[in-house]
mmCIF file of C-alpha atoms in Angstrom:
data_model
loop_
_atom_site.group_PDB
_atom_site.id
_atom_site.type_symbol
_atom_site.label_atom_id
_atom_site.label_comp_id
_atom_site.label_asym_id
_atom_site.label_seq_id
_atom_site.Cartn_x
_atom_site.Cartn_y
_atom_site.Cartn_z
ATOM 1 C CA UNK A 24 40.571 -68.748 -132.875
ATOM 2 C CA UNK A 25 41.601 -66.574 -136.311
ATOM 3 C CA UNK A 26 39.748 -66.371 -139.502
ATOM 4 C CA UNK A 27 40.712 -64.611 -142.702
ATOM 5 C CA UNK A 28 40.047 -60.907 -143.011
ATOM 6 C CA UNK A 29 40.031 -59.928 -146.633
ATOM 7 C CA UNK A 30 39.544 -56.449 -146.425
ATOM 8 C CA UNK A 31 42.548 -55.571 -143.858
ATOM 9 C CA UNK A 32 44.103 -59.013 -143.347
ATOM 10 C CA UNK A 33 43.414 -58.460 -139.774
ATOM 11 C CA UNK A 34 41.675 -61.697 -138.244
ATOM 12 C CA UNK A 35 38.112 -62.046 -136.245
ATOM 13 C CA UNK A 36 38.049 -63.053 -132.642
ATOM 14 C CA UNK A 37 36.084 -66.134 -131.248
ATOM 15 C CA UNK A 38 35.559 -64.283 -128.044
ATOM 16 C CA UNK A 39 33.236 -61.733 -129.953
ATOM 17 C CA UNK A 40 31.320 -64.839 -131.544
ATOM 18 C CA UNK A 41 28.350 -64.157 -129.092
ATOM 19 C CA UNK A 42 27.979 -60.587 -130.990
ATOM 20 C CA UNK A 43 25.912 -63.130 -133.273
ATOM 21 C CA UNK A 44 23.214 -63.277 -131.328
ATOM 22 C CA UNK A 45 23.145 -59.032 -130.508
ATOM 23 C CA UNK A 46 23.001 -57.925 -133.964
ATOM 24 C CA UNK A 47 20.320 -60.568 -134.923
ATOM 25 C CA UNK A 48 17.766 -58.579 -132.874
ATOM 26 C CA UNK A 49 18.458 -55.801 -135.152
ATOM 27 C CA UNK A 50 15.845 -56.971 -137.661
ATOM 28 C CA UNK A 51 17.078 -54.521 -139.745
ATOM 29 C CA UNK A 52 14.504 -54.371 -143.240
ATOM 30 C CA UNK A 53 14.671 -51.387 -145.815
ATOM 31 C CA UNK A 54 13.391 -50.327 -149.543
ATOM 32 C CA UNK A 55 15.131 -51.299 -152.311
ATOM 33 C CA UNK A 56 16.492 -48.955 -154.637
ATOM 34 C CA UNK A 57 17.649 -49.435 -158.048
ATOM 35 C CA UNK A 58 21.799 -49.350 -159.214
ATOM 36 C CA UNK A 59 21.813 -46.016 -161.027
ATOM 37 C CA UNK A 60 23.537 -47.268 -164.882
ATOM 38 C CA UNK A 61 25.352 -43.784 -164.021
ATOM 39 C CA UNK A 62 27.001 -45.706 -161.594
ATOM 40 C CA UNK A 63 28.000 -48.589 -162.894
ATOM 41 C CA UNK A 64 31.468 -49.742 -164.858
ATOM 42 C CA UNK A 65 30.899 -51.200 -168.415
ATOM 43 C CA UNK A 66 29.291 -54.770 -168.725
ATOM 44 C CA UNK A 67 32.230 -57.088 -170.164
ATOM 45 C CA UNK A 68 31.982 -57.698 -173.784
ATOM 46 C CA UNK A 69 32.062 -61.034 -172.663
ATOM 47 C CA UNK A 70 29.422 -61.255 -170.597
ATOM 48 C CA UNK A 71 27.035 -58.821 -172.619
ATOM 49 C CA UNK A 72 27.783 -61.260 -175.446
ATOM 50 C CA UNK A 73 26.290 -64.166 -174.009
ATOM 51 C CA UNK A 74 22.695 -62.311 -173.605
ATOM 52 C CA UNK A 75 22.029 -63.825 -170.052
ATOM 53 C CA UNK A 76 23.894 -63.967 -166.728
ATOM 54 C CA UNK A 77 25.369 -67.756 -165.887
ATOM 55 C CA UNK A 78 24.990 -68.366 -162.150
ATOM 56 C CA UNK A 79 26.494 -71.458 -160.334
ATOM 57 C CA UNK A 80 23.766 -71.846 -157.451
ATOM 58 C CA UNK A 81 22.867 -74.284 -154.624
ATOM 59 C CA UNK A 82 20.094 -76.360 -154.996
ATOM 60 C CA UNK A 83 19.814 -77.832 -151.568
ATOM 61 C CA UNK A 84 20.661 -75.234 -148.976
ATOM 62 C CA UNK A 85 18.005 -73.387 -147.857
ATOM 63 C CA UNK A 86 17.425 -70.810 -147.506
ATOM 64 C CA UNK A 87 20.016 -69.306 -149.854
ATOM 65 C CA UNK A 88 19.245 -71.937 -152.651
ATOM 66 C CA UNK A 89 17.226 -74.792 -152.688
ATOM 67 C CA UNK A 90 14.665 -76.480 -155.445
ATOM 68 C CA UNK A 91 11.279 -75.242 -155.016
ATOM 69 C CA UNK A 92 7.555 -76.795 -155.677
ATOM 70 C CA UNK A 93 8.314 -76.146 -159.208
ATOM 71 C CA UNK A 94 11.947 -77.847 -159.226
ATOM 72 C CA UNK A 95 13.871 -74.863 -160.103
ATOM 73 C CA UNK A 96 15.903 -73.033 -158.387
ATOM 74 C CA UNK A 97 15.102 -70.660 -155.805
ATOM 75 C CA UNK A 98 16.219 -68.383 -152.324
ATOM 76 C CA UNK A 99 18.137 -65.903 -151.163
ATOM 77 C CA UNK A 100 20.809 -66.113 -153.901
ATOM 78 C CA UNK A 101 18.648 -67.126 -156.893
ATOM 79 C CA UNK A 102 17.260 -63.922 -155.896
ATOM 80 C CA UNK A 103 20.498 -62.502 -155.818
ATOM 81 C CA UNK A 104 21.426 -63.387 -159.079
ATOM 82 C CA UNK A 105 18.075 -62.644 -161.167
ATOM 83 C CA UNK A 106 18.392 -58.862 -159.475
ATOM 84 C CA UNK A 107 22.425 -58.802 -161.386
ATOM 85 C CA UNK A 108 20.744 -60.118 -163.704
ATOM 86 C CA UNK A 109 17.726 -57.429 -164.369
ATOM 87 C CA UNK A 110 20.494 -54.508 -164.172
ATOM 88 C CA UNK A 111 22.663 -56.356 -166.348
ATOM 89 C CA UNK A 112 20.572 -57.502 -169.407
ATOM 90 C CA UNK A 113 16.986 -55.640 -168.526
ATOM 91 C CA UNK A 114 15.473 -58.510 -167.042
ATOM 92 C CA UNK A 115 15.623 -61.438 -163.753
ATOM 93 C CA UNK A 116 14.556 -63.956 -166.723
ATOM 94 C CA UNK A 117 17.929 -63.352 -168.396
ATOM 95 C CA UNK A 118 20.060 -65.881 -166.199
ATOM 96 C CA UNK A 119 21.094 -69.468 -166.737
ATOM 97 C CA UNK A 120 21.399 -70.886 -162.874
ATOM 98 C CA UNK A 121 23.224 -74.070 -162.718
ATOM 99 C CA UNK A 122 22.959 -76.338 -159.476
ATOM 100 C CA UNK A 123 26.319 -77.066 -157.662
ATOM 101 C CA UNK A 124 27.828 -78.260 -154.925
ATOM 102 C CA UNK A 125 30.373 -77.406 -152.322
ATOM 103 C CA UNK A 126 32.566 -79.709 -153.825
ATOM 104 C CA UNK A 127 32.190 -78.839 -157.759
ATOM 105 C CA UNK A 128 31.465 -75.348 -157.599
ATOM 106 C CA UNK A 129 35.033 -73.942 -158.426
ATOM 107 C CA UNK A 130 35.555 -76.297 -160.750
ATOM 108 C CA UNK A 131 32.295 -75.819 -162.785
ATOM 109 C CA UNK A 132 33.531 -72.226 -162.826
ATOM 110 C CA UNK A 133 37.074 -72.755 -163.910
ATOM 111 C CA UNK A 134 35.096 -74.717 -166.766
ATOM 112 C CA UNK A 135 33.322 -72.107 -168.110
ATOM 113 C CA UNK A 136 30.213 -73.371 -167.444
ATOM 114 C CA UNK A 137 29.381 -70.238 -165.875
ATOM 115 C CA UNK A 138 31.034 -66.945 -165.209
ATOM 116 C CA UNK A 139 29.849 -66.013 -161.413
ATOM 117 C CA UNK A 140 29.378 -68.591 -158.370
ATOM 118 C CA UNK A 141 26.537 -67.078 -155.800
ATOM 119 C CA UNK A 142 27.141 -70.171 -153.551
ATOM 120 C CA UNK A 143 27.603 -69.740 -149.994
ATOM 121 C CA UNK A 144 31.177 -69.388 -150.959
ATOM 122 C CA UNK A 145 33.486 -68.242 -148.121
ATOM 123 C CA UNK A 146 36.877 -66.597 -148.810
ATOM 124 C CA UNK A 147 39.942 -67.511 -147.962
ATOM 125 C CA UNK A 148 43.532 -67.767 -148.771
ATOM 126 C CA UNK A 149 43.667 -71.049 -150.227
ATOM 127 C CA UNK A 150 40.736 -70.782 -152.773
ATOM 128 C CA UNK A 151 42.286 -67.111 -153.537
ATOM 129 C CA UNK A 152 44.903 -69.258 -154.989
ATOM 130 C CA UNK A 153 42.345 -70.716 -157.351
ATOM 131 C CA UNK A 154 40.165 -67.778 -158.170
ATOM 132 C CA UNK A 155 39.073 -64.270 -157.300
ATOM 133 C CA UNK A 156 35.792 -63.239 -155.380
ATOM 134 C CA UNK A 157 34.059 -60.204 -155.639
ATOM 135 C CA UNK A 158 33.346 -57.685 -152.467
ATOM 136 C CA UNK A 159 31.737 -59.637 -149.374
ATOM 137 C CA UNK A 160 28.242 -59.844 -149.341
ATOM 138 C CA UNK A 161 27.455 -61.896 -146.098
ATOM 139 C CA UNK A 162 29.679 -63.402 -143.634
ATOM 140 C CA UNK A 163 28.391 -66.679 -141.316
ATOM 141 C CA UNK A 164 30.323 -68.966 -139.153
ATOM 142 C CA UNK A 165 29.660 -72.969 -138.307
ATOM 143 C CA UNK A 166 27.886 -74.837 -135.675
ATOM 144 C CA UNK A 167 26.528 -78.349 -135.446
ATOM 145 C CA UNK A 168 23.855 -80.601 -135.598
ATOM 146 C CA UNK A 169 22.799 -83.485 -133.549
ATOM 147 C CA UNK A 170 20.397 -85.837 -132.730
ATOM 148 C CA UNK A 171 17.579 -84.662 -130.024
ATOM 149 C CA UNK A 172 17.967 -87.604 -127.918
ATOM 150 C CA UNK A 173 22.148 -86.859 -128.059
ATOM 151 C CA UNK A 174 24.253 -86.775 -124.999
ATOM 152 C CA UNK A 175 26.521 -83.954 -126.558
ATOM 153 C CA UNK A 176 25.950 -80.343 -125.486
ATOM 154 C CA UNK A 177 29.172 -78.357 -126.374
ATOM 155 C CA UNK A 178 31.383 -78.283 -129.145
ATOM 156 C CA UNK A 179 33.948 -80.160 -127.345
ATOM 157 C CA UNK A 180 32.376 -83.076 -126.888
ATOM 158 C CA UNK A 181 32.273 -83.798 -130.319
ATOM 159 C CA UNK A 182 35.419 -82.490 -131.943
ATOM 160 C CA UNK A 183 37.108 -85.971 -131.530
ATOM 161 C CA UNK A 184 33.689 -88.363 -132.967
ATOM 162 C CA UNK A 185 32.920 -88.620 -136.269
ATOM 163 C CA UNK A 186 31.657 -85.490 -137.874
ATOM 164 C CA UNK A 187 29.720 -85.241 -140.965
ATOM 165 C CA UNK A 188 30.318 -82.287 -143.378
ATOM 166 C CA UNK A 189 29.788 -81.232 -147.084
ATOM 167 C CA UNK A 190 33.061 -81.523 -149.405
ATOM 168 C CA UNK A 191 34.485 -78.264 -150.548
ATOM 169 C CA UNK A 192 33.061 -76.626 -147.207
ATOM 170 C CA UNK A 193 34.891 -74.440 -145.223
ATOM 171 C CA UNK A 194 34.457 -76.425 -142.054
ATOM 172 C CA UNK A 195 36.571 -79.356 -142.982
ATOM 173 C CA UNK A 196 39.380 -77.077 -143.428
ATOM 174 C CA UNK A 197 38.898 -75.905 -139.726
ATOM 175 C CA UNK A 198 38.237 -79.137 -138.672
ATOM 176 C CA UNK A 199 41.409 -80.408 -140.226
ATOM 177 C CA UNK A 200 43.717 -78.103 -138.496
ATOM 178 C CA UNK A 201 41.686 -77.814 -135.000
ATOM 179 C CA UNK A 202 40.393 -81.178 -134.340
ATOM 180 C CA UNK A 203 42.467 -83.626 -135.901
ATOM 181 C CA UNK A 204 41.201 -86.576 -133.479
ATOM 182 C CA UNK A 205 37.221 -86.078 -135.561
ATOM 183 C CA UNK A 206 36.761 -88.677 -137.903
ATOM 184 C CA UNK A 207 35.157 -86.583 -141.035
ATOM 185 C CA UNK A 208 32.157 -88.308 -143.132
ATOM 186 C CA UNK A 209 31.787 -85.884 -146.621
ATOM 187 C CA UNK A 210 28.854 -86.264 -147.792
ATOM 188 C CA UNK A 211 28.275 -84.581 -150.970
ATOM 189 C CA UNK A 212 24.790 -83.016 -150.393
ATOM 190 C CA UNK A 213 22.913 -81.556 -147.552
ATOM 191 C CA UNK A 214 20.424 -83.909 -147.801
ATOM 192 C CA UNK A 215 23.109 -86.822 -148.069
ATOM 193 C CA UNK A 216 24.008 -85.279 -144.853
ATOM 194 C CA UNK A 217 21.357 -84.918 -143.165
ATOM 195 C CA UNK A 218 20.432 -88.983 -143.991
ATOM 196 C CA UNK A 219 23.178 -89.903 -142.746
ATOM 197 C CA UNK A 220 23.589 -88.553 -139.471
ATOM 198 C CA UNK A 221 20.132 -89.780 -139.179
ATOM 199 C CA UNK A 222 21.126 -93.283 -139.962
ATOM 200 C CA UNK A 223 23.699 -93.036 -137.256
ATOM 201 C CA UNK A 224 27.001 -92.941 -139.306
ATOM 202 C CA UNK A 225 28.197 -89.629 -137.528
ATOM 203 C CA UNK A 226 27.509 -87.940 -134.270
ATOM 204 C CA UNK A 227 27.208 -84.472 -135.837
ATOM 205 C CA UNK A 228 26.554 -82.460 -138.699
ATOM 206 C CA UNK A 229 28.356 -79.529 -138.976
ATOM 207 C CA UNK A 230 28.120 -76.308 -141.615
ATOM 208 C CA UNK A 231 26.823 -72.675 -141.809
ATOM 209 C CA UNK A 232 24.922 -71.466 -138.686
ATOM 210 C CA UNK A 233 22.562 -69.623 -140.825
ATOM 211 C CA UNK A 234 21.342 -72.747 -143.217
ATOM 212 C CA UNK A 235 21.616 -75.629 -140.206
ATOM 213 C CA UNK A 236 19.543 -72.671 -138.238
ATOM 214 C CA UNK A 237 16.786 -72.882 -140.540
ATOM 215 C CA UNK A 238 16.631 -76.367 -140.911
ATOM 216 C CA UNK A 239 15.279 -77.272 -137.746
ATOM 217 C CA UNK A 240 11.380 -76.513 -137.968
ATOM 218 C CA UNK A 241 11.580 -78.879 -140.319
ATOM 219 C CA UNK A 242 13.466 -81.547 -138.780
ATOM 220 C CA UNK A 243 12.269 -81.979 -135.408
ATOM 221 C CA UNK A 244 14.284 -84.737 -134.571
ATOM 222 C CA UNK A 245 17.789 -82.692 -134.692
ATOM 223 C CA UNK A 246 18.589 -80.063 -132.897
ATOM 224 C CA UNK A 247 21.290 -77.526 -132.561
ATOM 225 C CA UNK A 248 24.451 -76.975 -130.145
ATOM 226 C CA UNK A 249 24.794 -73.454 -128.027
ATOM 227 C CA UNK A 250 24.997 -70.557 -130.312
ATOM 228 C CA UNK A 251 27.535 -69.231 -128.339
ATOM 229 C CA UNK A 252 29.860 -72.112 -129.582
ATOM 230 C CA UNK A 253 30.112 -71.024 -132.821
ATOM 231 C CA UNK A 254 33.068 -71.389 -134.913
ATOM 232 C CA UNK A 255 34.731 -70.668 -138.086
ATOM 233 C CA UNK A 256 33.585 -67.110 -138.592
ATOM 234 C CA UNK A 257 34.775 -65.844 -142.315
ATOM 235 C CA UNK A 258 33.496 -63.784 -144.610
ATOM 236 C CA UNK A 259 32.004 -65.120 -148.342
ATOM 237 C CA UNK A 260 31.574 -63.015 -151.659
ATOM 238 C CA UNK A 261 31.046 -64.485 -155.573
ATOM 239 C CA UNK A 262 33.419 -66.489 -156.946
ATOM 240 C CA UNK A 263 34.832 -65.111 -160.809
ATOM 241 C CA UNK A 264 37.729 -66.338 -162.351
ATOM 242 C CA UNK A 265 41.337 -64.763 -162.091
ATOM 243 C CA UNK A 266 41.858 -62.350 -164.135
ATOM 244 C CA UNK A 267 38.407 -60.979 -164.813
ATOM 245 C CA UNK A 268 38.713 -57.305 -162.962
ATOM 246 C CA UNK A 269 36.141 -55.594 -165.657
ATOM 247 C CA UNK A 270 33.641 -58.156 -164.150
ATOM 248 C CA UNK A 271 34.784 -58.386 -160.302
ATOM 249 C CA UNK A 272 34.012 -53.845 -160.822
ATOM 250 C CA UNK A 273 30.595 -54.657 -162.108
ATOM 251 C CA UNK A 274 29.614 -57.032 -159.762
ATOM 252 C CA UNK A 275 31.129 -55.375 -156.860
ATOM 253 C CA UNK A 276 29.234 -52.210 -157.380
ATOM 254 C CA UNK A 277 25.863 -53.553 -158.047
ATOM 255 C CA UNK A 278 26.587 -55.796 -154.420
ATOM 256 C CA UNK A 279 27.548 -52.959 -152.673
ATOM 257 C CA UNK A 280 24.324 -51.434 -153.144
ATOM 258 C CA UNK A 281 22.604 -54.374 -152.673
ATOM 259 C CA UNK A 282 23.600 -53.916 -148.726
ATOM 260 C CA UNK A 283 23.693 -50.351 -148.297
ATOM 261 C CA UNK A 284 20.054 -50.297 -149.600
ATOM 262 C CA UNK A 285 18.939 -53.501 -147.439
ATOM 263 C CA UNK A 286 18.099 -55.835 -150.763
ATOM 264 C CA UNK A 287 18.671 -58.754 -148.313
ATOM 265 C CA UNK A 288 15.492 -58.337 -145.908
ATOM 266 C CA UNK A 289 12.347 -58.442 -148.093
ATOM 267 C CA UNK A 290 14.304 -61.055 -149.988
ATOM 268 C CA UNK A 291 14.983 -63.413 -146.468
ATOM 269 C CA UNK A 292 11.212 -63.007 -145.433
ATOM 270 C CA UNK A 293 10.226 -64.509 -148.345
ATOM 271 C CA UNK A 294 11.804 -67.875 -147.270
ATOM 272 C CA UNK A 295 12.399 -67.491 -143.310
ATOM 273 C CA UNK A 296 9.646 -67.329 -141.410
ATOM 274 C CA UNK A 297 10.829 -67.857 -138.080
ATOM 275 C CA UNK A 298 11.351 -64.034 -136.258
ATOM 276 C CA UNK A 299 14.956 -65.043 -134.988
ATOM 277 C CA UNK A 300 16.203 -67.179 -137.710
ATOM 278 C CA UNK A 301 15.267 -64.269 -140.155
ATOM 279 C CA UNK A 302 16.814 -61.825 -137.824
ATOM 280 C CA UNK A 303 20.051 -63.788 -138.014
ATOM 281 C CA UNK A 304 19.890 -64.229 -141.543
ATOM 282 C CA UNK A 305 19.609 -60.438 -142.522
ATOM 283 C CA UNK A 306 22.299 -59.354 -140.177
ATOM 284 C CA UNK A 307 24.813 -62.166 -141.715
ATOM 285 C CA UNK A 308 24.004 -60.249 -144.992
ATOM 286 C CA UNK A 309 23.618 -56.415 -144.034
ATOM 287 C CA UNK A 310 25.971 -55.629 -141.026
ATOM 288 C CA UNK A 311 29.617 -56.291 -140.524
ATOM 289 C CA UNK A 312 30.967 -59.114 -138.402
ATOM 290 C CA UNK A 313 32.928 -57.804 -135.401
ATOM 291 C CA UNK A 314 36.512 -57.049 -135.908
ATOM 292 C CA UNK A 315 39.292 -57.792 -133.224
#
């Protein structure tokens, strides 16, 4: 199986896809260190203008954005975005975070309705078509869900059944062009999702290893098939809009040191408590997937 590349167009290799498991017993944790200004490209007129940082954000994907106690947004890339947000405008107050979905994230952005999508967005060609992303910041790959009491235990055994997934997600795509007997069920939300394979209308759930991963102390009735069937491995980055290179330099430089001085672990053990799941999680975000 091939995935996208976009630094080197070269592909990843599904036969390396048990590397996942390796690097997650890294449990790689640092200090965080803040972007020099020195450093840093100007802040577009644009964006300075405004006085606050817009932020499309998911609201039901935990743990990289979900509703808290409160019901505002928070996780991984809430966090994300109020740390851009303190470099860019002296303060992680100064952002406007706007729930969407897989489905109407790129268009809420091609709307205007905000100027950077921190997501879960995965690149590849055909949404470079639509808009530009800024550098990587984690990479993941898909797996499924299923009932406890399910007869299924490999991947095969469900890629011709009906198969739930999110619209705008990635694994449709695959799913399109690599299992074309699955009945798909796109459900608009994770929790829609997660109801309905529940209620019987699909035999699995699929999406992002490291959000279906962290569901499951809190859904004891699902569980998860073999790791080591994991599929769709891709990178994902912020979305921008075309054109916007001023912005894509900003942003890329404050996410670059994001990772090299490990932002991404003190941030994950604020919401994953589980040793491996948070292991995962921070090595999806500060280490490189393997390359073929």
């Amino acid at each position: 199986m091939k995935r996208f590349n976009p630094f080197k167009g070269s592909s990843v290799s599904s036969k390396k896809l048990l590397w996942l498991g390796a690097v997650a017993a890294s449990g790689l944790l640092g200090g965080i260190q803040a972007t020099s200004a020195d450093t840093l490209p100007p802040l577009p007129k644009y964006i300075a203008d405004q006085g606050k940082l817009r932020v499309g954000v998911k609201c039901d994907y935990p743990p990289a954005g979900f509703l808290g106690s409160d019901g505002k947004p928070t996780g991984v890339e809430i966090d994300m975005a109020r740390h851009i947000a303190q470099i860019a405008f002296g303060s992680p107050d100064k952002v406007d975070l706007q729930c969407v979905t897989s489905e109407n994230r790129i268009p809420t952005l091609m709307a205007k309705k905000v100027d950077l999508l921190l997501a879960t967005l995965g690149i590849f060609p055909a949404r470079q078509k639509v808009i530009d992303f800024t550098v990587p910041y984690f990479w993941g790959s898909s797996t499924f869900l299923v009932a406890k009491d399910s007869p299924y235990q490999t991947n095969a055994e469900v890629l011709d059944k009906k198969i739930i997934a999110l619209k705008g997600g990635s694994q449709i795509t695959w799913l399109t062009q690599n299992a074309p007997k699955a009945e798909l069920i796109r459900m608009n939300t994770n929790s829609d999702a997660l109801q309905s394979l529940r209620q019987g209308r699909g035999e699995a759930y699929t999406g992002d290893v490291a959000s279906l991963i962290n569901l499951l102390p809190s859904n004891p009735d699902l569980r998860m098939l073999p790791l080591k069937e994991q599929y769709d491995v891709q990178w994902g980055g912020g979305g921008i809009r075309k054109g916007e290179q001023e912005w894509k330099a900003y942003l890329d430089v404050i996410l670059q040191d994001m990772k090299s001085q490990h932002f991404y672990g003190p941030v994950v053990d604020k919401y994953v408590k589980e040793p491996v799941v948070r292991d995962l999680m921070v090595a999806t975000y500060e280490t490189d997937p393997p390359q073929k």
